[in-house]
Structures are given as C-alpha cells and as structure tokens.
Amino acid sequence: MSQVEVAPTVSPASMASMASMAPTVSGRVPAGVRPQTAAGFLALFRSEITLTFRRTRTIALLGLLAALPVLLGVVVKIETGDMHGGANGPAFIAQVTQNGLFLVFAALAVALPVFLPMTVGVVAGDSIAGEAATGTLRYLLVAPAGRTRLLAAKFLAAMVFCWAATLAVALSALATGAALFPMGSMTLLSGDTVGLGGALLRAVLIAGVVALSLAGLVAIGLFVSTLTGSGIAAMATTVGLVILVQILDSFPQLHAIQPWLFTHQWLTFGDLLRAPMYWTGILQNLGLQALYLAVFGSAAWARFTSRDVTA
Amino acid sequence: MTQSPLVESIESAETEGTLTGGRAAAADPAPVGPPSVIRTQGLTKRFAGGQLAVDGLDLTVPRGSVFGFLGPNGSGKTTTIRMLMGLIAPTSGVATVLGASMPQSVGSVLPRVGALIEGPALYGFLSGRDNLVRYDSADPTADPRTRARRVGEALDRVGLTAAAGKKARAYSLGMKQRLGLAAALLQPRELLVLDEPTNGLDPQGMREIRALIRELAGEGTTVFLSSHLLDEIEQVCTHAAVMSKGRLVVQGTVPELAARAQGRLVVRTPDAARAAEVLAAAGVSDIRVAEGRVDGEPATAGDEPLPGLCAALVEAGVRVRAFGVERGTLEDAFVALTGEGFDVAG
C-alpha cells in the first residue's frame, strides 16, 4: 500500500480523535428502522443513469453511432451520380441528395436493424451481469438497493441510453445532412410537401418512436443479464438474439410467426413521413414492444428476485 | 440446542462429543437480557450441486459484542454471511438479523447493517468518493442532502481522504479494503458484518482497522467479524464461534474458548522421570516427558490443585526449577476443535 498517501493521515490516535468528533460517539448508535424517503428512493435511478453515461464504453458506443450518418452522408455525396432510386440501397437514401433532412431517416433506417440494437444489447446485457461479475451487485443489494428497485433503475437507465443513442444518430445525421446537402421544405413519401419546421417535427417524432422500438430488446437484454454472472456472455447473447430474430424474419416459410418477432415492425417508422401520418404499423410495433416488455420484464423480475447472489 | 442461551449451547456442543476436556471456566453466563442481534436456528444451505455448505447452524450473536467467526477456508463462513445478508436463501432453517427474519426483511434490516463481504468490490472507473456516493444512493433510507458530508466522514474514518479523488482502479488492495470499510460506515450502524476486514492490509493498516473496530464497538455497534487470523480474533473479539465443514463446532466468549484449550501444567526439572511418576500418582493425565521438562493435564481445571502438586513434587525430592500452567491460546482451541488447522475443508 502506498504509505505516503494513506498512512500519515491515520494513526490509531488520530483515528480516535476523529471518531471523538463524530456525532455518534457521545450517544449510542441509534437503533430502529429508518424510514425510506422519496428522494432516497429516487437517488438510485439518478445514480444508475449517471453511471451509465460515465462509462467510457457508453461514450464510445455513442461516438460509433454518431459516426455512422457521417459515413453515410459522405458516401452518398461521393456516389451521387450512381444513385438509381431506393430500390437497391437503404430506405430514403435516394431522397438524401434532394434534401439533407432525409439523411436523418436514412441513418435511422440503417442503424435500427444492426447498430442500435448492438449498442443497446451491450448496455442492457451488461446491466445486471456486469455488476455481478465485478462483485458490486452484492454491495448494492446489501445497501439495500432492493432487487425490484435495482431492476427498474437498470431498465430506466437502458431506456435513457436508447433515447441517447437514437438522438446521437439523428443529430449527427442532421448536422451532416445540413453540411453536405440542401435543406428546406421536404417532399413526403406521399408526395405532399411540408416546410422545414414541420419536417423537423416529424424527425423528432420518428426519433422517439425508434427509441421506444428498442424497449422490447432492453427487456430481453435485462432478462438475459439476470441469467448469468458474465457480462460478456450476456451482451453476446443479446446481440446474437437480435441477429437471429432478423434472420428468422427474412424466411418466407416462417411467415406465421414473423408478426410476433420484435424486429418485425421496426421500420414502420417511415409511415410517419406520409400525410396524413399512417399509425397502424407504428401502434402495432409499440404494442409488440409492450408485450415483450411485459413478458421478459416479468421473467427478469422473477429470476432476479429469487436468485442466489453468490458472486 | 436451538433456544438455549450462550453457555448452554456450549455445553450441548460439548455433549455432542466435539469437545473433550475441561468445562468452561466459571465465566459468567451471558445474560439473557440483551436481545441477540443475529440468531440462526437450524440454518442450512445446500447448493444446487448438492453440496452442503452450511448444516444446521445455530448461532447467537449478543448485542454489543464483537463476535469472531472462525473457521478454515471452505467451512461455510461466507455462505452463512450471505444468508444473513439476504443474498442467498437458506434451504431450511431461520436466520434472524436485528429481530427480523432474512431474506424477507432486507428492506428494513439492511439499512442498519454495514457489510464487507468477501473483499471489496468497486467501480474502477469511479473515484473512491464517487464509489461511496454510488453505494449510498442505493440505500433508500439515506438522505441525499447529507450524502456528501457522510461520504467525507466515512473516508476520514478509514484514512482515505487524501486518495478520495483517485480512480478506484488505481487503488492498492489495502486501499480498496479501506474503501469497502468506508462503504460499510456510511451511516451509523447497529451491526457491522466484516468478512476478513484486514485482508491485504499491512501491519500498520491492520492495527488501525482493529482500533477502528474497537471504537465502533465502543459506540454500541455490534461487530460480526469473520477471520482466520486467530490473534486478530483474540485481540478484538469478546465472543467467538468456530465453524468446521459447515457445522458450528462451538461458540462462547473468547476467554471461555481459550480456556477450552486446556492449560497444561509444566514442570521444569532435571529429575523429569521422577516428576512424571509423582504427577501420575497425583492424577495428572496425558503426561509428556521431555529433556528437563514434564507437562500434563491436571485432573481438575483451575489453580486449586496446584499448590498440592508442587508440594508433592518437592516432598518426593524432585528439584523443581519452574512450575506453572501454560494457558492455551485460541489457536490451540481452534486446532483442537476443528482438528485440522487451516487446511481447506473438502
């Protein structure tokens, strides 16, 4: 141990003198149940969100997501001459050259199937398992964080991350789009034209829908996270599940189960680019996410509140 | 032996045949008055693999005691502590902490308990101070308005103020241990559960922590201290229990336990053979004769028979150079009780 830093500040004598200043010494330690306060209850939620964004890993993931629209924008700018409509490229790519705002939708459409779920899988998958692996879970539980409260805080923090991740893509795309392409009133998929303000409003709405689309995945990630004591295993499993589900979604033979896959309706957010907005698919998507949240949230809760914490 | 007060449980442990030798010295029986802070009845944990980690544990920790929890590695100490802290559920039996059963009452009990379990666990990317803030936020009874002050005081108490801003991953093992202790001291606690708290500390650090434990005990905090450092237990504990292979071998006050390692009568004399004969005739058993020295176990404990024995030796013409009883240490008691020293239990 580094004596230089620690030892001079405490000899047993100085410890004793410090203790004699402490208020507890004069009387006995107060006994009895201490009441829980609302501020105290909410502190864990705040702590959890702060903790998520103080990890270098989180910042790196957000940086990765922010780099994606830039790459996309530059590629489109360079290859402008070769664009033959959206048939082969990702959705909305063809419109980007006419209006930079479309880069927001194109970037979200590219990020949603792979990159966003990957980052969300890392954050949600690691949430409980990572704490178990480092041993901090046992100290949170004896604090006592309360297992249900801790799980709720983890879910909230992961949802905040989904929102931040979507925002990172959208804002970076907006900036890149504005820098590389003309901005202005936008022609919607239905052929109507809306002004820049209206278009931005739709962008905000879409970002919100995309973030909420990830709720089901967060619940799955949390559940997987309660199953193992290894953060890496939980992350890999969650991300692997996303890939597996999207592969299943591409087989025509599995037509019967596809409406129930959590990724199936993800790209319906494009329906908000019509006038009037077409909500059926989006509501179905959000309903599906709520269903996954209920099922996997309950499973995570049942598992976590009954499990022996031996790590 | 479930409901019995402390001394009786010692007696019954004895009658089970785990102990031989003298009765406990006439130490006063633990008064029934103060309620126990920890009490387990038939506490048992069998892990999924079928391994019986804790087997029918009946443990009573009196309020205000510094309770040493001893046992070789793998004897079930940490599993017991985890059950007491509600981290794992017992297979059968009851664990009561501060009057409420665990793990059902974790929410009301654990804010009054500080714990260091199997070494510290920290967020390496947070500073020492922020680690404490994080753990304090987890306690819903902790007041956020006093958080900064309480964190500062806890850091002060363990001597980490100077290193509080450093990232925890840069801490030495000893500093991590101190930070773990600080986390247990974020609030005034009725009970502190410390699993090998001086692990990784240098001798100076160990002394400081022991001084801190005594201080905390002086403030009325009951301290439950698991350790395999016997001199540590002997130095700071008032009570102790010994576990071996998942079972409680004995519990009682430290002087009682040390007395169990029966003191041996030691006579130093050039006439060892003659002395051995005299002692045997006087009822001393287990006599060992060595060069210039004879030792054995007096028939009755205590100092009463000693003058008679000495007189008998002198009468028989034995040239006595030294005569006395060597007190057993807790270590002798421990080895006698577990019969295995510190080997890892299978």
mmCIF file with all atom_site columns, N, CA, C and O in Angstrom, chain B residues 162-194:
data_model
loop_
_atom_site.group_PDB
_atom_site.id
_atom_site.type_symbol
_atom_site.label_atom_id
_atom_site.label_alt_id
_atom_site.label_comp_id
_atom_site.label_asym_id
_atom_site.label_entity_id
_atom_site.label_seq_id
_atom_site.pdbx_PDB_ins_code
_atom_site.Cartn_x
_atom_site.Cartn_y
_atom_site.Cartn_z
_atom_site.occupancy
_atom_site.B_iso_or_equiv
_atom_site.pdbx_formal_charge
_atom_site.auth_seq_id
_atom_site.auth_comp_id
_atom_site.auth_asym_id
_atom_site.auth_atom_id
_atom_site.pdbx_PDB_model_num
ATOM 1   N N  . ALA B 1 162 ? -7.111  11.607 1.541   1.00 0.00 ? 162 ALA B N  1
ATOM 2   C CA . ALA B 1 162 ? -6.115  12.100 0.598   1.00 0.00 ? 162 ALA B CA 1
ATOM 3   C C  . ALA B 1 162 ? -6.243  11.433 -0.773  1.00 0.00 ? 162 ALA B C  1
ATOM 4   O O  . ALA B 1 162 ? -5.931  12.032 -1.794  1.00 0.00 ? 162 ALA B O  1
ATOM 5   N N  . ALA B 1 163 ? -6.728  10.187 -0.795  1.00 0.00 ? 163 ALA B N  1
ATOM 6   C CA . ALA B 1 163 ? -6.807  9.446  -2.056  1.00 0.00 ? 163 ALA B CA 1
ATOM 7   C C  . ALA B 1 163 ? -8.233  9.389  -2.592  1.00 0.00 ? 163 ALA B C  1
ATOM 8   O O  . ALA B 1 163 ? -8.519  8.649  -3.524  1.00 0.00 ? 163 ALA B O  1
ATOM 9   N N  . ALA B 1 164 ? -9.131  10.200 -2.029  1.00 0.00 ? 164 ALA B N  1
ATOM 10  C CA . ALA B 1 164 ? -10.556 10.090 -2.364  1.00 0.00 ? 164 ALA B CA 1
ATOM 11  C C  . ALA B 1 164 ? -10.842 10.410 -3.833  1.00 0.00 ? 164 ALA B C  1
ATOM 12  O O  . ALA B 1 164 ? -11.783 9.889  -4.416  1.00 0.00 ? 164 ALA B O  1
ATOM 13  N N  . GLY B 1 165 ? -10.006 11.272 -4.443  1.00 0.00 ? 165 GLY B N  1
ATOM 14  C CA . GLY B 1 165 ? -10.282 11.687 -5.816  1.00 0.00 ? 165 GLY B CA 1
ATOM 15  C C  . GLY B 1 165 ? -9.685  10.762 -6.858  1.00 0.00 ? 165 GLY B C  1
ATOM 16  O O  . GLY B 1 165 ? -9.939  10.916 -8.051  1.00 0.00 ? 165 GLY B O  1
ATOM 17  N N  . LYS B 1 166 ? -8.889  9.802  -6.395  1.00 0.00 ? 166 LYS B N  1
ATOM 18  C CA . LYS B 1 166 ? -8.221  8.890  -7.309  1.00 0.00 ? 166 LYS B CA 1
ATOM 19  C C  . LYS B 1 166 ? -9.187  7.834  -7.822  1.00 0.00 ? 166 LYS B C  1
ATOM 20  O O  . LYS B 1 166 ? -10.069 7.389  -7.091  1.00 0.00 ? 166 LYS B O  1
ATOM 21  N N  . LYS B 1 167 ? -9.017  7.409  -9.059  1.00 0.00 ? 167 LYS B N  1
ATOM 22  C CA . LYS B 1 167 ? -9.862  6.335  -9.596  1.00 0.00 ? 167 LYS B CA 1
ATOM 23  C C  . LYS B 1 167 ? -9.620  5.046  -8.802  1.00 0.00 ? 167 LYS B C  1
ATOM 24  O O  . LYS B 1 167 ? -8.488  4.713  -8.474  1.00 0.00 ? 167 LYS B O  1
ATOM 25  N N  . ALA B 1 168 ? -10.686 4.342  -8.512  1.00 0.00 ? 168 ALA B N  1
ATOM 26  C CA . ALA B 1 168 ? -10.570 3.168  -7.641  1.00 0.00 ? 168 ALA B CA 1
ATOM 27  C C  . ALA B 1 168 ? -9.708  2.085  -8.272  1.00 0.00 ? 168 ALA B C  1
ATOM 28  O O  . ALA B 1 168 ? -9.110  1.281  -7.574  1.00 0.00 ? 168 ALA B O  1
ATOM 29  N N  . ARG B 1 169 ? -9.617  2.060  -9.600  1.00 0.00 ? 169 ARG B N  1
ATOM 30  C CA . ARG B 1 169 ? -8.810  1.004  -10.218 1.00 0.00 ? 169 ARG B CA 1
ATOM 31  C C  . ARG B 1 169 ? -7.330  1.200  -9.930  1.00 0.00 ? 169 ARG B C  1
ATOM 32  O O  . ARG B 1 169 ? -6.554  0.250  -10.024 1.00 0.00 ? 169 ARG B O  1
ATOM 33  N N  . ALA B 1 170 ? -6.954  2.425  -9.543  1.00 0.00 ? 170 ALA B N  1
ATOM 34  C CA . ALA B 1 170 ? -5.549  2.686  -9.220  1.00 0.00 ? 170 ALA B CA 1
ATOM 35  C C  . ALA B 1 170 ? -5.248  2.415  -7.748  1.00 0.00 ? 170 ALA B C  1
ATOM 36  O O  . ALA B 1 170 ? -4.118  2.568  -7.317  1.00 0.00 ? 170 ALA B O  1
ATOM 37  N N  . TYR B 1 171 ? -6.254  2.003  -6.979  1.00 0.00 ? 171 TYR B N  1
ATOM 38  C CA . TYR B 1 171 ? -6.055  1.742  -5.555  1.00 0.00 ? 171 TYR B CA 1
ATOM 39  C C  . TYR B 1 171 ? -5.285  0.442  -5.353  1.00 0.00 ? 171 TYR B C  1
ATOM 40  O O  . TYR B 1 171 ? -5.447  -0.511 -6.104  1.00 0.00 ? 171 TYR B O  1
ATOM 41  N N  . SER B 1 172 ? -4.498  0.409  -4.287  1.00 0.00 ? 172 SER B N  1
ATOM 42  C CA . SER B 1 172 ? -3.873  -0.845 -3.875  1.00 0.00 ? 172 SER B CA 1
ATOM 43  C C  . SER B 1 172 ? -4.925  -1.690 -3.166  1.00 0.00 ? 172 SER B C  1
ATOM 44  O O  . SER B 1 172 ? -5.997  -1.191 -2.813  1.00 0.00 ? 172 SER B O  1
ATOM 45  N N  . LEU B 1 173 ? -4.615  -2.966 -2.955  1.00 0.00 ? 173 LEU B N  1
ATOM 46  C CA . LEU B 1 173 ? -5.577  -3.855 -2.289  1.00 0.00 ? 173 LEU B CA 1
ATOM 47  C C  . LEU B 1 173 ? -5.975  -3.295 -0.923  1.00 0.00 ? 173 LEU B C  1
ATOM 48  O O  . LEU B 1 173 ? -7.152  -3.296 -0.549  1.00 0.00 ? 173 LEU B O  1
ATOM 49  N N  . GLY B 1 174 ? -4.984  -2.785 -0.206  1.00 0.00 ? 174 GLY B N  1
ATOM 50  C CA . GLY B 1 174 ? -5.266  -2.235 1.116   1.00 0.00 ? 174 GLY B CA 1
ATOM 51  C C  . GLY B 1 174 ? -6.199  -1.034 1.047   1.00 0.00 ? 174 GLY B C  1
ATOM 52  O O  . GLY B 1 174 ? -7.103  -0.878 1.867   1.00 0.00 ? 174 GLY B O  1
ATOM 53  N N  . MET B 1 175 ? -5.990  -0.179 0.045   1.00 0.00 ? 175 MET B N  1
ATOM 54  C CA . MET B 1 175 ? -6.850  0.995  -0.102  1.00 0.00 ? 175 MET B CA 1
ATOM 55  C C  . MET B 1 175 ? -8.266  0.571  -0.495  1.00 0.00 ? 175 MET B C  1
ATOM 56  O O  . MET B 1 175 ? -9.249  1.147  -0.032  1.00 0.00 ? 175 MET B O  1
ATOM 57  N N  . LYS B 1 176 ? -8.370  -0.448 -1.346  1.00 0.00 ? 176 LYS B N  1
ATOM 58  C CA . LYS B 1 176 ? -9.697  -0.949 -1.706  1.00 0.00 ? 176 LYS B CA 1
ATOM 59  C C  . LYS B 1 176 ? -10.416 -1.464 -0.471  1.00 0.00 ? 176 LYS B C  1
ATOM 60  O O  . LYS B 1 176 ? -11.608 -1.233 -0.276  1.00 0.00 ? 176 LYS B O  1
ATOM 61  N N  . GLN B 1 177 ? -9.653  -2.189 0.364   1.00 0.00 ? 177 GLN B N  1
ATOM 62  C CA . GLN B 1 177 ? -10.226 -2.732 1.587   1.00 0.00 ? 177 GLN B CA 1
ATOM 63  C C  . GLN B 1 177 ? -10.736 -1.598 2.478   1.00 0.00 ? 177 GLN B C  1
ATOM 64  O O  . GLN B 1 177 ? -11.818 -1.677 3.042   1.00 0.00 ? 177 GLN B O  1
ATOM 65  N N  . ARG B 1 178 ? -9.962  -0.548 2.562   1.00 0.00 ? 178 ARG B N  1
ATOM 66  C CA . ARG B 1 178 ? -10.380 0.600  3.365   1.00 0.00 ? 178 ARG B CA 1
ATOM 67  C C  . ARG B 1 178 ? -11.635 1.234  2.783   1.00 0.00 ? 178 ARG B C  1
ATOM 68  O O  . ARG B 1 178 ? -12.552 1.629  3.510   1.00 0.00 ? 178 ARG B O  1
ATOM 69  N N  . LEU B 1 179 ? -11.689 1.330  1.462   1.00 0.00 ? 179 LEU B N  1
ATOM 70  C CA . LEU B 1 179 ? -12.859 1.946  0.831   1.00 0.00 ? 179 LEU B CA 1
ATOM 71  C C  . LEU B 1 179 ? -14.099 1.076  1.067   1.00 0.00 ? 179 LEU B C  1
ATOM 72  O O  . LEU B 1 179 ? -15.193 1.587  1.320   1.00 0.00 ? 179 LEU B O  1
ATOM 73  N N  . GLY B 1 180 ? -13.900 -0.241 1.008   1.00 0.00 ? 180 GLY B N  1
ATOM 74  C CA . GLY B 1 180 ? -15.011 -1.149 1.303   1.00 0.00 ? 180 GLY B CA 1
ATOM 75  C C  . GLY B 1 180 ? -15.521 -0.942 2.719   1.00 0.00 ? 180 GLY B C  1
ATOM 76  O O  . GLY B 1 180 ? -16.726 -0.918 2.974   1.00 0.00 ? 180 GLY B O  1
ATOM 77  N N  . LEU B 1 181 ? -14.580 -0.749 3.654   1.00 0.00 ? 181 LEU B N  1
ATOM 78  C CA . LEU B 1 181 ? -14.961 -0.473 5.040   1.00 0.00 ? 181 LEU B CA 1
ATOM 79  C C  . LEU B 1 181 ? -15.712 0.845  5.137   1.00 0.00 ? 181 LEU B C  1
ATOM 80  O O  . LEU B 1 181 ? -16.707 0.958  5.856   1.00 0.00 ? 181 LEU B O  1
ATOM 81  N N  . ALA B 1 182 ? -15.226 1.837  4.393   1.00 0.00 ? 182 ALA B N  1
ATOM 82  C CA . ALA B 1 182 ? -15.887 3.146  4.416   1.00 0.00 ? 182 ALA B CA 1
ATOM 83  C C  . ALA B 1 182 ? -17.334 3.013  3.955   1.00 0.00 ? 182 ALA B C  1
ATOM 84  O O  . ALA B 1 182 ? -18.238 3.638  4.511   1.00 0.00 ? 182 ALA B O  1
ATOM 85  N N  . ALA B 1 183 ? -17.568 2.159  2.937   1.00 0.00 ? 183 ALA B N  1
ATOM 86  C CA . ALA B 1 183 ? -18.931 1.959  2.445   1.00 0.00 ? 183 ALA B CA 1
ATOM 87  C C  . ALA B 1 183 ? -19.821 1.370  3.535   1.00 0.00 ? 183 ALA B C  1
ATOM 88  O O  . ALA B 1 183 ? -21.012 1.674  3.610   1.00 0.00 ? 183 ALA B O  1
ATOM 89  N N  . ALA B 1 184 ? -19.208 0.546  4.395   1.00 0.00 ? 184 ALA B N  1
ATOM 90  C CA . ALA B 1 184 ? -19.988 -0.041 5.487   1.00 0.00 ? 184 ALA B CA 1
ATOM 91  C C  . ALA B 1 184 ? -20.274 0.985  6.579   1.00 0.00 ? 184 ALA B C  1
ATOM 92  O O  . ALA B 1 184 ? -21.142 0.784  7.413   1.00 0.00 ? 184 ALA B O  1
ATOM 93  N N  . LEU B 1 185 ? -19.534 2.104  6.551   1.00 0.00 ? 185 LEU B N  1
ATOM 94  C CA . LEU B 1 185 ? -19.646 3.092  7.633   1.00 0.00 ? 185 LEU B CA 1
ATOM 95  C C  . LEU B 1 185 ? -20.347 4.373  7.187   1.00 0.00 ? 185 LEU B C  1
ATOM 96  O O  . LEU B 1 185 ? -20.218 5.415  7.814   1.00 0.00 ? 185 LEU B O  1
ATOM 97  N N  . LEU B 1 186 ? -21.100 4.291  6.068   1.00 0.00 ? 186 LEU B N  1
ATOM 98  C CA . LEU B 1 186 ? -21.741 5.495  5.541   1.00 0.00 ? 186 LEU B CA 1
ATOM 99  C C  . LEU B 1 186 ? -22.847 6.006  6.456   1.00 0.00 ? 186 LEU B C  1
ATOM 100 O O  . LEU B 1 186 ? -23.247 7.163  6.383   1.00 0.00 ? 186 LEU B O  1
ATOM 101 N N  . GLN B 1 187 ? -23.365 5.130  7.292   1.00 0.00 ? 187 GLN B N  1
ATOM 102 C CA . GLN B 1 187 ? -24.416 5.501  8.236   1.00 0.00 ? 187 GLN B CA 1
ATOM 103 C C  . GLN B 1 187 ? -23.996 4.948  9.589   1.00 0.00 ? 187 GLN B C  1
ATOM 104 O O  . GLN B 1 187 ? -23.219 4.004  9.641   1.00 0.00 ? 187 GLN B O  1
ATOM 105 N N  . PRO B 1 188 ? -24.530 5.498  10.677  1.00 0.00 ? 188 PRO B N  1
ATOM 106 C CA . PRO B 1 188 ? -24.333 4.804  11.949  1.00 0.00 ? 188 PRO B CA 1
ATOM 107 C C  . PRO B 1 188 ? -25.032 3.443  11.870  1.00 0.00 ? 188 PRO B C  1
ATOM 108 O O  . PRO B 1 188 ? -26.183 3.374  11.455  1.00 0.00 ? 188 PRO B O  1
ATOM 109 N N  . ARG B 1 189 ? -24.328 2.386  12.175  1.00 0.00 ? 189 ARG B N  1
ATOM 110 C CA . ARG B 1 189 ? -24.900 1.044  12.001  1.00 0.00 ? 189 ARG B CA 1
ATOM 111 C C  . ARG B 1 189 ? -25.081 0.359  13.346  1.00 0.00 ? 189 ARG B C  1
ATOM 112 O O  . ARG B 1 189 ? -24.249 0.509  14.230  1.00 0.00 ? 189 ARG B O  1
ATOM 113 N N  . GLU B 1 190 ? -26.128 -0.432 13.440  1.00 0.00 ? 190 GLU B N  1
ATOM 114 C CA . GLU B 1 190 ? -26.317 -1.239 14.637  1.00 0.00 ? 190 GLU B CA 1
ATOM 115 C C  . GLU B 1 190 ? -25.474 -2.498 14.572  1.00 0.00 ? 190 GLU B C  1
ATOM 116 O O  . GLU B 1 190 ? -25.092 -3.069 15.579  1.00 0.00 ? 190 GLU B O  1
ATOM 117 N N  . LEU B 1 191 ? -25.226 -2.937 13.352  1.00 0.00 ? 191 LEU B N  1
ATOM 118 C CA . LEU B 1 191 ? -24.455 -4.168 13.171  1.00 0.00 ? 191 LEU B CA 1
ATOM 119 C C  . LEU B 1 191 ? -23.496 -3.986 11.996  1.00 0.00 ? 191 LEU B C  1
ATOM 120 O O  . LEU B 1 191 ? -23.857 -3.454 10.956  1.00 0.00 ? 191 LEU B O  1
ATOM 121 N N  . LEU B 1 192 ? -22.268 -4.399 12.215  1.00 0.00 ? 192 LEU B N  1
ATOM 122 C CA . LEU B 1 192 ? -21.291 -4.409 11.130  1.00 0.00 ? 192 LEU B CA 1
ATOM 123 C C  . LEU B 1 192 ? -20.894 -5.852 10.877  1.00 0.00 ? 192 LEU B C  1
ATOM 124 O O  . LEU B 1 192 ? -20.529 -6.568 11.813  1.00 0.00 ? 192 LEU B O  1
ATOM 125 N N  . VAL B 1 193 ? -20.999 -6.283 9.645   1.00 0.00 ? 193 VAL B N  1
ATOM 126 C CA . VAL B 1 193 ? -20.581 -7.631 9.286   1.00 0.00 ? 193 VAL B CA 1
ATOM 127 C C  . VAL B 1 193 ? -19.322 -7.489 8.447   1.00 0.00 ? 193 VAL B C  1
ATOM 128 O O  . VAL B 1 193 ? -19.358 -6.952 7.344   1.00 0.00 ? 193 VAL B O  1
ATOM 129 N N  . LEU B 1 194 ? -18.219 -7.923 8.991   1.00 0.00 ? 194 LEU B N  1
ATOM 130 C CA . LEU B 1 194 ? -16.944 -7.716 8.309   1.00 0.00 ? 194 LEU B CA 1
ATOM 131 C C  . LEU B 1 194 ? -16.300 -9.065 8.015   1.00 0.00 ? 194 LEU B C  1
ATOM 132 O O  . LEU B 1 194 ? -15.936 -9.801 8.924   1.00 0.00 ? 194 LEU B O  1
#
